[in-house]
mmCIF file of C-alpha atoms and ligand atoms in Angstrom:
data_model
loop_
_atom_site.group_PDB
_atom_site.id
_atom_site.type_symbol
_atom_site.label_atom_id
_atom_site.label_comp_id
_atom_site.label_asym_id
_atom_site.label_seq_id
_atom_site.Cartn_x
_atom_site.Cartn_y
_atom_site.Cartn_z
ATOM 1 C CA MET A 3 -1.608 -11.948 -37.774
ATOM 2 C CA LYS A 4 -0.789 -11.614 -34.176
ATOM 3 C CA HIS A 5 0.426 -8.106 -33.050
ATOM 4 C CA THR A 6 3.407 -7.630 -30.820
ATOM 5 C CA VAL A 7 3.951 -5.658 -28.006
ATOM 6 C CA LEU A 8 7.588 -4.860 -26.873
ATOM 7 C CA ILE A 9 8.130 -4.402 -23.468
ATOM 8 C CA PHE A 10 10.495 -1.791 -21.996
ATOM 9 C CA ASP A 11 12.260 -1.711 -18.765
ATOM 10 C CA SER A 12 15.940 -0.916 -16.888
ATOM 11 C CA GLY A 13 15.929 -4.480 -15.520
ATOM 12 C CA VAL A 14 12.841 -6.792 -14.469
ATOM 13 C CA GLY A 15 10.603 -4.448 -13.214
ATOM 14 C CA GLY A 16 8.494 -4.265 -16.185
ATOM 15 C CA LEU A 17 8.376 -8.134 -15.357
ATOM 16 C CA SER A 18 5.002 -6.514 -13.522
ATOM 17 C CA ILE A 19 3.382 -4.830 -16.418
ATOM 18 C CA LEU A 20 4.230 -7.654 -18.697
ATOM 19 C CA GLN A 21 2.184 -10.228 -16.430
ATOM 20 C CA GLU A 22 -0.667 -8.201 -16.428
ATOM 21 C CA VAL A 23 -0.811 -7.924 -19.902
ATOM 22 C CA ARG A 24 -0.464 -11.540 -20.746
ATOM 23 C CA GLN A 25 -3.100 -12.064 -17.971
ATOM 24 C CA LEU A 26 -5.637 -9.630 -19.637
ATOM 25 C CA LEU A 27 -4.302 -10.757 -23.528
ATOM 26 C CA PRO A 28 -2.698 -14.213 -24.203
ATOM 27 C CA ASN A 29 -3.156 -14.076 -27.626
ATOM 28 C CA LEU A 30 -0.496 -11.012 -28.023
ATOM 29 C CA LYS A 31 3.004 -11.924 -29.116
ATOM 30 C CA LEU A 32 5.227 -10.630 -25.795
ATOM 31 C CA SER A 33 8.740 -9.019 -26.239
ATOM 32 C CA TYR A 34 10.973 -8.556 -23.240
ATOM 33 C CA LEU A 35 13.483 -6.168 -22.877
ATOM 34 C CA MET A 36 15.493 -4.787 -20.217
ATOM 35 C CA ASP A 37 18.618 -2.785 -20.827
ATOM 36 C CA ASN A 38 20.837 -4.118 -18.177
ATOM 37 C CA ALA A 39 23.874 -2.495 -19.508
ATOM 38 C CA ALA A 40 22.710 0.332 -17.959
ATOM 39 C CA PHE A 41 20.741 -0.566 -14.801
ATOM 40 C CA PRO A 42 19.806 1.206 -12.510
ATOM 41 C CA TYR A 43 17.972 3.497 -14.111
ATOM 42 C CA GLY A 44 16.900 5.318 -10.618
ATOM 43 C CA ILE A 45 20.506 6.870 -9.802
ATOM 44 C CA GLN A 46 21.003 8.688 -13.523
ATOM 45 C CA PRO A 47 21.212 12.335 -14.416
ATOM 46 C CA ASP A 48 18.144 13.054 -16.597
ATOM 47 C CA ASP A 49 19.914 14.399 -19.753
ATOM 48 C CA ILE A 50 22.059 11.360 -19.892
ATOM 49 C CA LEU A 51 19.174 9.166 -19.328
ATOM 50 C CA LEU A 52 16.745 10.003 -21.820
ATOM 51 C CA ARG A 53 19.306 9.549 -24.893
ATOM 52 C CA ARG A 54 20.297 6.187 -23.645
ATOM 53 C CA ILE A 55 16.652 5.603 -23.715
ATOM 54 C CA VAL A 56 15.579 6.799 -26.755
ATOM 55 C CA ASN A 57 18.409 5.091 -28.559
ATOM 56 C CA VAL A 58 17.458 1.566 -26.727
ATOM 57 C CA CYS A 59 13.958 2.085 -27.873
ATOM 58 C CA ARG A 60 14.896 3.223 -31.348
ATOM 59 C CA SER A 61 17.050 0.268 -31.796
ATOM 60 C CA ALA A 62 14.994 -2.191 -30.174
ATOM 61 C CA VAL A 63 12.096 -0.959 -32.595
ATOM 62 C CA GLU A 64 14.072 -1.306 -35.701
ATOM 63 C CA VAL A 65 15.144 -5.554 -34.724
ATOM 64 C CA LEU A 66 12.166 -6.127 -33.699
ATOM 65 C CA GLN A 67 9.084 -4.086 -35.176
ATOM 66 C CA PRO A 68 6.707 -4.774 -32.444
ATOM 67 C CA ASP A 69 2.769 -3.176 -32.740
ATOM 68 C CA LEU A 70 3.393 -0.785 -29.600
ATOM 69 C CA LEU A 71 5.840 -0.051 -27.291
ATOM 70 C CA ILE A 72 5.245 0.497 -22.941
ATOM 71 C CA ILE A 73 7.833 1.875 -21.280
ATOM 72 C CA ALA A 74 7.188 -0.417 -18.185
ATOM 73 C CA CYS A 75 9.520 1.774 -16.161
ATOM 74 C CA ASN A 76 8.137 4.880 -14.610
ATOM 75 C CA THR A 77 11.882 6.383 -14.598
ATOM 76 C CA ALA A 78 11.972 6.441 -17.986
ATOM 77 C CA SER A 79 8.424 7.349 -18.664
ATOM 78 C CA THR A 80 8.729 10.543 -16.823
ATOM 79 C CA ILE A 81 11.301 11.903 -18.653
ATOM 80 C CA ALA A 82 11.421 10.381 -22.372
ATOM 81 C CA LEU A 83 7.712 9.485 -23.623
ATOM 82 C CA PRO A 84 7.400 13.232 -25.361
ATOM 83 C CA ALA A 85 10.374 11.960 -27.677
ATOM 84 C CA LEU A 86 9.569 8.583 -27.594
ATOM 85 C CA ARG A 87 6.064 9.349 -28.984
ATOM 86 C CA GLU A 88 7.788 11.727 -31.392
ATOM 87 C CA GLN A 89 10.224 9.850 -32.882
ATOM 88 C CA LEU A 90 8.794 6.869 -33.751
ATOM 89 C CA ALA A 91 6.159 5.652 -35.577
ATOM 90 C CA ILE A 92 3.906 3.618 -33.166
ATOM 91 C CA PRO A 93 1.433 4.419 -30.600
ATOM 92 C CA VAL A 94 3.813 4.055 -27.260
ATOM 93 C CA VAL A 95 2.084 3.541 -23.877
ATOM 94 C CA GLY A 96 3.815 4.993 -20.561
ATOM 95 C CA VAL A 97 4.001 3.615 -17.421
ATOM 96 C CA VAL A 98 3.578 6.467 -14.259
ATOM 97 C CA PRO A 99 3.139 6.836 -10.646
ATOM 98 C CA ALA A 100 -0.886 5.790 -9.567
ATOM 99 C CA ILE A 101 -1.419 8.701 -7.787
ATOM 100 C CA LYS A 102 -4.708 9.729 -9.288
ATOM 101 C CA LEU A 103 -5.798 6.336 -8.291
ATOM 102 C CA ALA A 104 -4.656 6.219 -4.695
ATOM 103 C CA ALA A 105 -6.195 9.838 -4.364
ATOM 104 C CA ASN A 106 -9.438 8.807 -5.943
ATOM 105 C CA SER A 107 -10.301 6.108 -3.433
ATOM 106 C CA ALA A 108 -8.186 7.454 -0.350
ATOM 107 C CA HIS A 109 -10.837 10.877 -0.249
ATOM 108 C CA GLY A 110 -8.015 12.753 1.529
ATOM 109 C CA GLY A 111 -5.958 12.088 4.279
ATOM 110 C CA HIS A 112 -2.568 10.542 3.558
ATOM 111 C CA ILE A 113 -1.209 8.864 0.845
ATOM 112 C CA GLY A 114 2.994 7.220 0.098
ATOM 113 C CA LEU A 115 4.206 7.385 -2.874
ATOM 114 C CA LEU A 116 7.403 4.838 -3.085
ATOM 115 C CA ALA A 117 9.124 5.491 -6.876
ATOM 116 C CA THR A 118 13.445 5.291 -7.668
ATOM 117 C CA PRO A 119 14.827 8.547 -6.509
ATOM 118 C CA ALA A 120 14.665 10.113 -10.450
ATOM 119 C CA THR A 121 11.040 9.869 -10.029
ATOM 120 C CA ILE A 122 10.043 10.892 -6.804
ATOM 121 C CA ASN A 123 11.754 14.429 -7.838
ATOM 122 C CA ARG A 124 10.658 14.878 -11.028
ATOM 123 C CA THR A 125 8.454 17.832 -12.526
ATOM 124 C CA TYR A 126 5.890 15.083 -14.238
ATOM 125 C CA THR A 127 5.379 13.726 -10.492
ATOM 126 C CA ASP A 128 4.651 16.773 -9.032
ATOM 127 C CA ASP A 129 1.969 18.060 -11.535
ATOM 128 C CA LEU A 130 0.878 14.744 -10.863
ATOM 129 C CA ILE A 131 0.107 15.412 -7.364
ATOM 130 C CA THR A 132 -1.098 18.877 -7.686
ATOM 131 C CA GLN A 133 -3.448 17.616 -10.671
ATOM 132 C CA PHE A 134 -5.301 14.524 -8.640
ATOM 133 C CA ALA A 135 -4.062 14.480 -4.978
ATOM 134 C CA SER A 136 -4.076 17.800 -4.003
ATOM 135 C CA GLY A 137 -6.990 16.641 -1.017
ATOM 136 C CA CYS A 138 -4.380 14.614 0.349
ATOM 137 C CA THR A 139 -0.842 14.936 1.554
ATOM 138 C CA VAL A 140 1.700 12.848 -0.201
ATOM 139 C CA HIS A 141 4.571 11.373 1.962
ATOM 140 C CA ARG A 142 7.360 10.308 -1.042
ATOM 141 C CA PHE A 143 10.181 8.131 -0.351
ATOM 142 C CA GLY A 144 13.171 7.999 -3.300
ATOM 143 C CA SER A 145 14.622 3.959 -2.991
ATOM 144 C CA SER A 146 17.405 2.626 -4.954
ATOM 145 C CA GLU A 147 17.887 0.009 -2.408
ATOM 146 C CA LEU A 148 13.916 -1.427 -3.300
ATOM 147 C CA VAL A 149 14.816 -1.672 -6.844
ATOM 148 C CA LEU A 150 18.331 -3.818 -5.829
ATOM 149 C CA LEU A 151 16.313 -5.330 -3.526
ATOM 150 C CA ALA A 152 13.988 -6.613 -5.897
ATOM 151 C CA GLU A 153 15.609 -7.675 -8.640
ATOM 152 C CA GLU A 154 17.106 -9.910 -5.969
ATOM 153 C CA PHE A 155 14.557 -11.235 -5.087
ATOM 154 C CA MET A 156 13.817 -12.269 -8.940
ATOM 155 C CA LEU A 157 16.799 -14.428 -8.707
ATOM 156 C CA GLY A 158 15.080 -16.653 -5.789
ATOM 157 C CA HIS A 159 17.040 -14.749 -2.607
ATOM 158 C CA ASP A 160 15.739 -14.459 0.561
ATOM 159 C CA VAL A 161 15.415 -10.345 1.145
ATOM 160 C CA ASP A 162 12.238 -10.414 2.859
ATOM 161 C CA ARG A 163 13.411 -8.747 5.776
ATOM 162 C CA ALA A 164 15.603 -6.174 4.318
ATOM 163 C CA VAL A 165 12.771 -5.186 2.590
ATOM 164 C CA ILE A 166 10.772 -4.950 5.756
ATOM 165 C CA ASP A 167 13.659 -2.814 7.697
ATOM 166 C CA HIS A 168 13.604 -0.875 5.275
ATOM 167 C CA ILE A 169 10.379 0.721 4.437
ATOM 168 C CA GLY A 170 9.396 0.100 7.822
ATOM 169 C CA LYS A 171 11.632 2.416 9.207
ATOM 170 C CA TRP A 172 9.564 5.307 6.574
ATOM 171 C CA ILE A 173 6.219 3.652 7.079
ATOM 172 C CA ASP A 174 6.308 3.803 11.008
ATOM 173 C CA SER A 175 7.538 7.389 11.356
ATOM 174 C CA THR A 176 5.251 8.694 8.638
ATOM 175 C CA PRO A 177 1.358 9.442 9.335
ATOM 176 C CA THR A 178 -0.840 7.253 8.954
ATOM 177 C CA MET A 179 -1.375 6.490 5.385
ATOM 178 C CA THR A 180 -4.288 4.333 4.317
ATOM 179 C CA HIS A 181 -2.667 3.902 0.937
ATOM 180 C CA ILE A 182 1.074 3.548 -0.803
ATOM 181 C CA VAL A 183 1.538 4.444 -4.773
ATOM 182 C CA LEU A 184 4.293 1.498 -5.816
ATOM 183 C CA GLY A 185 5.645 4.234 -8.934
ATOM 184 C CA CYS A 186 7.898 1.991 -9.684
ATOM 185 C CA THR A 187 7.602 -0.936 -11.493
ATOM 186 C CA HIS A 188 10.539 -2.419 -9.367
ATOM 187 C CA PHE A 189 8.005 -2.808 -6.099
ATOM 188 C CA PRO A 190 4.596 -4.369 -7.231
ATOM 189 C CA LEU A 191 6.860 -7.885 -7.738
ATOM 190 C CA LEU A 192 7.356 -7.440 -3.366
ATOM 191 C CA THR A 193 3.167 -6.203 -3.215
ATOM 192 C CA PRO A 194 2.198 -10.329 -1.461
ATOM 193 C CA LEU A 195 5.143 -9.581 0.932
ATOM 194 C CA LEU A 196 4.152 -6.142 1.034
ATOM 195 C CA GLN A 197 0.196 -7.035 1.841
ATOM 196 C CA THR A 198 1.215 -9.459 4.294
ATOM 197 C CA GLN A 199 3.406 -7.185 7.008
ATOM 198 C CA TRP A 200 1.254 -4.096 6.267
ATOM 199 C CA PRO A 201 -2.562 -5.581 5.600
ATOM 200 C CA LYS A 202 -4.202 -2.202 6.322
ATOM 201 C CA ILE A 203 -2.359 -0.257 3.818
ATOM 202 C CA GLN A 204 -3.852 -0.913 -0.293
ATOM 203 C CA TRP A 205 -0.378 -1.175 -2.560
ATOM 204 C CA THR A 206 -1.790 0.803 -5.505
ATOM 205 C CA ASP A 207 -0.087 0.273 -8.501
ATOM 206 C CA SER A 208 -0.403 1.517 -12.771
ATOM 207 C CA GLY A 209 -0.531 -2.725 -13.770
ATOM 208 C CA THR A 210 -4.087 -3.293 -14.718
ATOM 209 C CA ALA A 211 -5.017 0.172 -15.960
ATOM 210 C CA ILE A 212 -1.798 -0.501 -18.573
ATOM 211 C CA ALA A 213 -3.074 -3.760 -19.754
ATOM 212 C CA ARG A 214 -6.920 -2.648 -20.282
ATOM 213 C CA ARG A 215 -4.890 0.631 -22.139
ATOM 214 C CA VAL A 216 -3.311 -1.779 -24.205
ATOM 215 C CA LYS A 217 -6.452 -3.376 -25.417
ATOM 216 C CA GLN A 218 -8.569 -0.525 -26.169
ATOM 217 C CA LEU A 219 -5.254 -0.136 -28.907
ATOM 218 C CA LEU A 220 -4.879 -3.564 -30.091
ATOM 219 C CA PRO A 221 -8.051 -5.036 -29.750
ATOM 220 C CA VAL A 222 -7.762 -8.985 -31.093
ATOM 221 C CA THR A 223 -9.657 -10.746 -33.466
ATOM 222 C CA ALA A 224 -11.871 -13.467 -31.977
ATOM 223 C CA ASP A 225 -10.654 -16.186 -33.607
ATOM 224 C CA ASP A 226 -7.693 -15.583 -32.567
ATOM 225 C CA THR A 227 -6.965 -18.165 -29.712
ATOM 226 C CA GLN A 228 -3.644 -19.192 -29.436
ATOM 227 C CA SER A 229 -1.017 -17.694 -26.490
ATOM 228 C CA GLY A 230 1.066 -15.475 -28.220
ATOM 229 C CA ASP A 231 5.266 -16.471 -28.293
ATOM 230 C CA LEU A 232 7.299 -14.979 -25.417
ATOM 231 C CA GLN A 233 10.788 -13.039 -26.396
ATOM 232 C CA LEU A 234 13.219 -11.360 -24.394
ATOM 233 C CA SER A 235 16.444 -9.086 -25.144
ATOM 234 C CA TRP A 236 18.708 -7.551 -23.317
ATOM 235 C CA THR A 237 21.622 -4.513 -23.817
ATOM 236 C CA ALA A 238 24.746 -6.165 -21.842
ATOM 237 C CA ALA A 239 25.999 -8.707 -24.553
ATOM 238 C CA ASN A 240 27.436 -10.824 -22.030
ATOM 239 C CA GLN A 241 25.043 -10.659 -18.843
ATOM 240 C CA MET A 242 21.786 -12.749 -19.751
ATOM 241 C CA PRO A 243 19.171 -12.489 -17.817
ATOM 242 C CA SER A 244 18.648 -15.294 -15.583
ATOM 243 C CA ALA A 245 15.583 -13.849 -13.444
ATOM 244 C CA ALA A 246 13.163 -12.636 -16.381
ATOM 245 C CA GLU A 247 14.780 -16.344 -18.926
ATOM 246 C CA ASN A 248 13.318 -18.372 -15.811
ATOM 247 C CA PHE A 249 10.259 -16.093 -15.005
ATOM 248 C CA LEU A 250 9.117 -15.983 -18.988
ATOM 249 C CA SER A 251 8.906 -19.773 -18.723
ATOM 250 C CA GLN A 252 6.932 -20.101 -16.347
ATOM 251 C CA MET A 253 4.195 -18.308 -18.707
ATOM 252 C CA GLY A 254 4.862 -20.028 -21.688
ATOM 253 C CA SER A 255 8.146 -20.956 -23.981
ATOM 254 C CA ILE A 256 10.575 -18.385 -24.429
ATOM 255 C CA ALA A 257 10.231 -18.538 -28.566
ATOM 256 C CA HIS A 258 13.320 -16.220 -29.091
ATOM 257 C CA ALA A 259 16.438 -14.575 -26.896
ATOM 258 C CA ALA A 260 18.915 -12.579 -28.193
ATOM 259 C CA PRO A 261 21.049 -9.198 -26.990
ATOM 260 C CA LEU A 262 20.368 -6.089 -28.614
ATOM 261 C CA LEU A 263 22.746 -3.598 -30.043
ATOM 262 C CA VAL A 264 21.970 -0.752 -29.028
ATOM 263 C CA LYS A 265 22.608 1.995 -31.631
ATOM 264 C CA GLU A 266 23.546 5.746 -31.823
ATOM 265 C CA PHE A 267 20.999 8.262 -33.478
ATOM 266 C CA SER A 268 21.547 11.645 -33.538
ATOM 267 C CA TYR A 269 18.773 13.859 -32.945
ATOM 268 C CA THR A 270 17.643 17.462 -31.456
HETATM 269 N N1 LIG P 23 11.567 0.166 -12.755
HETATM 270 C C1 LIG P 23 12.167 1.000 -12.884
HETATM 271 C C2 LIG P 23 10.879 2.462 -12.373
HETATM 272 O O1 LIG P 23 9.846 1.876 -13.048
HETATM 273 C C3 LIG P 23 13.332 1.964 -12.229
HETATM 274 C C4 LIG P 23 14.587 1.068 -11.928
HETATM 275 C C5 LIG P 23 15.671 1.632 -11.493
HETATM 276 O O2 LIG P 23 16.297 2.187 -11.063
HETATM 277 O O3 LIG P 23 16.581 1.531 -13.086
HETATM 278 O O4 LIG P 23 11.061 3.300 -12.375
#
């Protein structure tokens, strides 16, 4: 039987992770869940966010019964991984900024971290930098505007000028950075544009590493050669997420698409 992986984000960002998982493990059933009722996460207080993420993920796991959950959101992972691992009986894979990867390849010098304001200010992020990038100078830029631009881009709107102006100011006013970590899963959706505009910078994200981690945890049997189904769920009952639907339908047929009812769980 095919394994089902639930991939969760506030919006379309987690599709950058889904794409990597699909490429490496095409036979898995992939179920994409977006909390569009509470989007964006990156500007919300930690306590409210933690509660929300736990309620949404627990509700979804109850209904969809996945074998593994990917928190395809840095903002959610840097706050909710311990709680989710404690409360769920399946493996939970988190996405955190690829600071280690960038620092290992930068060998000192200046690296950038582009993430949501919440992720930028987290102790989790401070610890990653202290542990893995102590030899580098890390320049942080927190932006929720870029998250919104990535959502617009996925709806087919032309956001090139706005993205370039928004990040360009930061890049120009910072010592030359060899690497910039895309510490929000929305941002790799813009990588082709970023690479074209700033070809000397290495734009680094966690997508490939996450797909490899899933492969370790859910080995696929050799006789399973058929592509796995795709599914879509969302939390704003009356707002069908058309960008996610379009993106998924380019990869295969969507076997199931429905809003998710979020329950309130009590826990301490
Ligand atoms: N995609 C999410 C992340 O990786 C956050 C976007 C949001 O602010 O909702 O951080």
